[in-house]
Tab-separated table of C-alpha atoms in Angstrom:
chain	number	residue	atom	x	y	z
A	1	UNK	CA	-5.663	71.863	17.594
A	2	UNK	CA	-8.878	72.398	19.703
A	3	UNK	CA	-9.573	76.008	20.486
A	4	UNK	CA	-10.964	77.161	24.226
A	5	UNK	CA	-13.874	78.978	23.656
A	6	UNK	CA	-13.126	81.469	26.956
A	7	UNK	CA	-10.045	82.726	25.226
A	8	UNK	CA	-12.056	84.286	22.861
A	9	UNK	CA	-14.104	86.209	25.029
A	10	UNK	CA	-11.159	88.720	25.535
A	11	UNK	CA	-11.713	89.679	21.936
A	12	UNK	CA	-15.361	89.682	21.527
A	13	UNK	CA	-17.454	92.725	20.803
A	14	UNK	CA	-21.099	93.331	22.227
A	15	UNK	CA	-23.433	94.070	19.805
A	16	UNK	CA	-25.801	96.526	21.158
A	17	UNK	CA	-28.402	97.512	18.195
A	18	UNK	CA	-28.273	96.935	14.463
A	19	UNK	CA	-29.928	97.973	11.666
A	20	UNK	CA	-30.488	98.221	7.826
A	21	UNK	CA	-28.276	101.251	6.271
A	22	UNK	CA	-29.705	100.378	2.355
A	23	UNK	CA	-31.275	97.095	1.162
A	24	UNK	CA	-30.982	95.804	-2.474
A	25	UNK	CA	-31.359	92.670	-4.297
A	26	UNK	CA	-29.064	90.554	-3.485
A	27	UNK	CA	-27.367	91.819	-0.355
A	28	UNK	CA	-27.991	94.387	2.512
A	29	UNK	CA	-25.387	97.105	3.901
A	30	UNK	CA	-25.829	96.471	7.617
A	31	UNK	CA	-24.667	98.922	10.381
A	32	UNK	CA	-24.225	97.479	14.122
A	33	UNK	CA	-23.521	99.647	16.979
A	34	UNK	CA	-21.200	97.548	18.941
A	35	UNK	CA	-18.652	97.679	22.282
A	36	UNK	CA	-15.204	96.569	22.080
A	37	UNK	CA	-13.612	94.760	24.781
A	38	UNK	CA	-11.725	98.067	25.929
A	39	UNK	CA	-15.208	99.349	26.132
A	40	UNK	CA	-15.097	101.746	23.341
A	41	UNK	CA	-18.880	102.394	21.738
A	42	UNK	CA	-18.520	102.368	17.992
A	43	UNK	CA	-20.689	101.166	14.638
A	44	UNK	CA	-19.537	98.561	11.817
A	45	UNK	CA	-21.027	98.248	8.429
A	46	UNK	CA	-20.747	94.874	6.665
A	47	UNK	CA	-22.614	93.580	4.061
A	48	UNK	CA	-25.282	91.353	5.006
A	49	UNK	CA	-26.259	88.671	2.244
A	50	UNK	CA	-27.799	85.289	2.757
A	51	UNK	CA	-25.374	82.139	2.399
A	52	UNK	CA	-24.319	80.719	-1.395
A	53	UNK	CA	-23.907	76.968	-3.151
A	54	UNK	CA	-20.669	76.880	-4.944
A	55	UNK	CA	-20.282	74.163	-7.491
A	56	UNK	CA	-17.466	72.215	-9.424
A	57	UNK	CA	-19.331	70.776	-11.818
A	58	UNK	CA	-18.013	67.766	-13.975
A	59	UNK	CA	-19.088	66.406	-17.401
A	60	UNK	CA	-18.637	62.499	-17.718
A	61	UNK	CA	-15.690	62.987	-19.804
A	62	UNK	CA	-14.270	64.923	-16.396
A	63	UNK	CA	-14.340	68.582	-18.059
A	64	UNK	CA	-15.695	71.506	-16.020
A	65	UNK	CA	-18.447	73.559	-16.444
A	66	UNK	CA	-18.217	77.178	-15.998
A	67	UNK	CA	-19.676	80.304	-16.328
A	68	UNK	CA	-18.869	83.346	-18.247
A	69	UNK	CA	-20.583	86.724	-16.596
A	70	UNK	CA	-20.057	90.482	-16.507
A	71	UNK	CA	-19.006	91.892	-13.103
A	72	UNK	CA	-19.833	95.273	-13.008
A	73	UNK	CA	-17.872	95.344	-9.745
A	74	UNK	CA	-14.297	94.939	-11.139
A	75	UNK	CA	-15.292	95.700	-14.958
A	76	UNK	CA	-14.901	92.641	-16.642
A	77	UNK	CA	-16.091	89.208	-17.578
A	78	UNK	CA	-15.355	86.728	-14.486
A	79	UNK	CA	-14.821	82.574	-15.663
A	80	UNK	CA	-15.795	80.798	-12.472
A	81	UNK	CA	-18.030	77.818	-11.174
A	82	UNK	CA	-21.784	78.144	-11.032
A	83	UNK	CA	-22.841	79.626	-8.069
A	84	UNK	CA	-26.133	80.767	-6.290
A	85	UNK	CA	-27.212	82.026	-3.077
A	86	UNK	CA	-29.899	80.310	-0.658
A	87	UNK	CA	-33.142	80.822	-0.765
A	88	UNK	CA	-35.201	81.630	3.170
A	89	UNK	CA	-36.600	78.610	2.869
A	90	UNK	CA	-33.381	76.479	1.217
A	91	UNK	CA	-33.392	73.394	4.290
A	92	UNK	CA	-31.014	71.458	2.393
A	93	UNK	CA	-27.595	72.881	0.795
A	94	UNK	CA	-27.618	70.083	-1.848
A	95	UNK	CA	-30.588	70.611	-3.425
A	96	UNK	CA	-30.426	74.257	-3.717
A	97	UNK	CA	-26.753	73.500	-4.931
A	98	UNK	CA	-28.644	71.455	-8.014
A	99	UNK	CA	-30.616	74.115	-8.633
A	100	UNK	CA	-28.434	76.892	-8.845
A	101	UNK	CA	-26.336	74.442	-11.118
A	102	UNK	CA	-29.191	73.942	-13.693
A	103	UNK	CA	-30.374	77.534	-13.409
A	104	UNK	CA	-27.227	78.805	-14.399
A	105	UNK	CA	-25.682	76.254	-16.553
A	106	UNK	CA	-28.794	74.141	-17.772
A	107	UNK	CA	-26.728	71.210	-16.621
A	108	UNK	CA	-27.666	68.563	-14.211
A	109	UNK	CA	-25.503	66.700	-11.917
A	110	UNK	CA	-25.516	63.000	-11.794
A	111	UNK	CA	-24.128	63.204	-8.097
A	112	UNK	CA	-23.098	65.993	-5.495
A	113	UNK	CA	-20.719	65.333	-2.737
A	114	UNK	CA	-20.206	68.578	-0.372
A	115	UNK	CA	-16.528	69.686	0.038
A	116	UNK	CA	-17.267	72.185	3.201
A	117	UNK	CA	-17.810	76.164	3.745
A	118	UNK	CA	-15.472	79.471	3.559
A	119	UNK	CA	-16.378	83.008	4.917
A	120	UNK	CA	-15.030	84.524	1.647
A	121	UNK	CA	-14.003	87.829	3.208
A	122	UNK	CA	-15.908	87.841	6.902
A	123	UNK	CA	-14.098	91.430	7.652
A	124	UNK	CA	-16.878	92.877	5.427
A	125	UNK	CA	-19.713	90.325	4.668
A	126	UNK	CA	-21.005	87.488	6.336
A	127	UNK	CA	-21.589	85.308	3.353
A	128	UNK	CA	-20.829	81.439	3.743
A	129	UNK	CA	-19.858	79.545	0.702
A	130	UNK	CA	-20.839	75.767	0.862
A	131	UNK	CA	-18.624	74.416	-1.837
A	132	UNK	CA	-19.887	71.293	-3.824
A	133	UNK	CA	-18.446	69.480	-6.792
A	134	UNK	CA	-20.898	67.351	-8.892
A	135	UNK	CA	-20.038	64.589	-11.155
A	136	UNK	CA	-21.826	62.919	-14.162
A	137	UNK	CA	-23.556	66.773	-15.554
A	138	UNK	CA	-25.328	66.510	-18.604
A	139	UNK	CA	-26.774	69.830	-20.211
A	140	UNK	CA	-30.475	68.412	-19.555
A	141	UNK	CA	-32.077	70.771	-17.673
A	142	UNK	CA	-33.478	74.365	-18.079
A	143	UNK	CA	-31.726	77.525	-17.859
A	144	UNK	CA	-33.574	80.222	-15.543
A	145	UNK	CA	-31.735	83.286	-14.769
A	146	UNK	CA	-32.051	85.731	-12.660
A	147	UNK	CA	-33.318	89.236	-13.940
A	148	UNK	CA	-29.962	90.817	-13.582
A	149	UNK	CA	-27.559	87.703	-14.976
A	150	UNK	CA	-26.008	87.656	-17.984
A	151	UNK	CA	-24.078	84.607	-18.344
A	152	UNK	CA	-22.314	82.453	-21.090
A	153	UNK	CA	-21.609	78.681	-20.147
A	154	UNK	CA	-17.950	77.657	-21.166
A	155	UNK	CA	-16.742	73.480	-20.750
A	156	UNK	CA	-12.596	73.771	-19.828
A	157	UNK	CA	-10.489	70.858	-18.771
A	158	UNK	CA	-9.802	70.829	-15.654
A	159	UNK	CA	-6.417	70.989	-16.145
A	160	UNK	CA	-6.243	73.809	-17.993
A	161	UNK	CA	-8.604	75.711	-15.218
A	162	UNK	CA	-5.828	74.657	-12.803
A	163	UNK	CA	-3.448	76.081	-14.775
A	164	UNK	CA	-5.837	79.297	-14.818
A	165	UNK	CA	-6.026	78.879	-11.064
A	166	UNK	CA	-1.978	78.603	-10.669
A	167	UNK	CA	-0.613	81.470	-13.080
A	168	UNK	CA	-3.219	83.873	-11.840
A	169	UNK	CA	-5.711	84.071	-14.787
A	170	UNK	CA	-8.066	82.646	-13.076
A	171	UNK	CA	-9.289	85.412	-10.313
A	172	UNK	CA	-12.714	85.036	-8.872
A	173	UNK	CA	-12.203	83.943	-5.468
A	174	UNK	CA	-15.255	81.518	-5.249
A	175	UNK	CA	-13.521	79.338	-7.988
A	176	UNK	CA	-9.725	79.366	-6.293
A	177	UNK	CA	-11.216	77.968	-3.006
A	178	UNK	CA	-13.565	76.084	-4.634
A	179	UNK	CA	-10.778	74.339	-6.609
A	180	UNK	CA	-8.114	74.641	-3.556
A	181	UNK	CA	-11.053	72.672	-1.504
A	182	UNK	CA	-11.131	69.323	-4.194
A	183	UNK	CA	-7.813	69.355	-4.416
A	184	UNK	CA	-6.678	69.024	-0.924
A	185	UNK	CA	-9.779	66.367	-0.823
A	186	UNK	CA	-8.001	64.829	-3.391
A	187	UNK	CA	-5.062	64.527	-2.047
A	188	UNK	CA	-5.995	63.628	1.296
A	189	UNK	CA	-8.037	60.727	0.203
């Protein structure tokens, strides 16, 4: 179904000045002072952070590599893909997906096909996730973290990180859609 880009304009607001509420690494709170279509004058704060690679990464034996990190966030150790976000001058998604792959994981990928992009939660960020899954890794490359990572790498079936993915143990939500994304390629082939 095609959408009409004029029936949106009854729902779009008018963003009349924005600015930087606090800056960090990794993200920005940004506040807009915007109009609504009823021509209310109000602000919106969202958190500003630059797009991320997402990446199912497969050994040749088809197992998954994953990552093991503390999210201070929810409290807890999070299992999910490898995942990074794009550098300013990042021109190609693929590469900085292979980067982010062997700077997390020390793993490189033999290929990388792109499985497309999700707004993981657009009411309050604009982040895009460009979901990849990589085939042939081999732990051959170098592990660089960032400064304020602390990650374990883990190798799971994929099978049993479906399983994960269906009974709910599996919870961070770059991993569901990540997994939700090659399986509906899958199927759809």
């Amino acid at each position: 179904m095609e959408r009409d880009a004029d029936a949106d304009e009854d729902l779009t607001w008018e963003t009349t000045d924005t600015e930087i509420d606090y800056s960090c690494p990794g993200f920005d709170v940004r506040r807009d002072e915007v109009t609504l279509p009823d021509g209310t004058e109000t602000d919106f704060h969202y958190v500003d952070e630059p797009a991320a690679a997402v990446i199912l990464p497969f050994t040749p034996d088809g197992d998954v590599v994953l990552v093991e990190e503390w999210r201070q966030a929810v409290g807890r150790v999070n299992r999910g893909l490898p995942a990074g976000s794009l550098e300013p001058d990042d021109d190609d998604v693929g590469a900085a997906a292979r980067r982010e792959l062997e700077e997390e994981t020390g793993y490189e990928a033999g290929s990388m096909e792109y499985l497309g992009a999700v707004e993981p939660s657009n009411g309050l960020l604009n982040s895009v996730h460009h979901h990849f899954v990589a085939r042939e890794c081999e732990p051959t490359g170098e592990r660089n973290l960032d400064f304020n990572e602390s990650i374990r790498v883990a190798v799971e079936a994929y099978d049993d990180l479906l399983a994960a993915a269906l009974d709910g143990d599996l919870r961070d939500g770059r991993t569901l859609a990540g997994v939700l994304r090659y399986e509906l390629a899958e199927r759809w082939r």
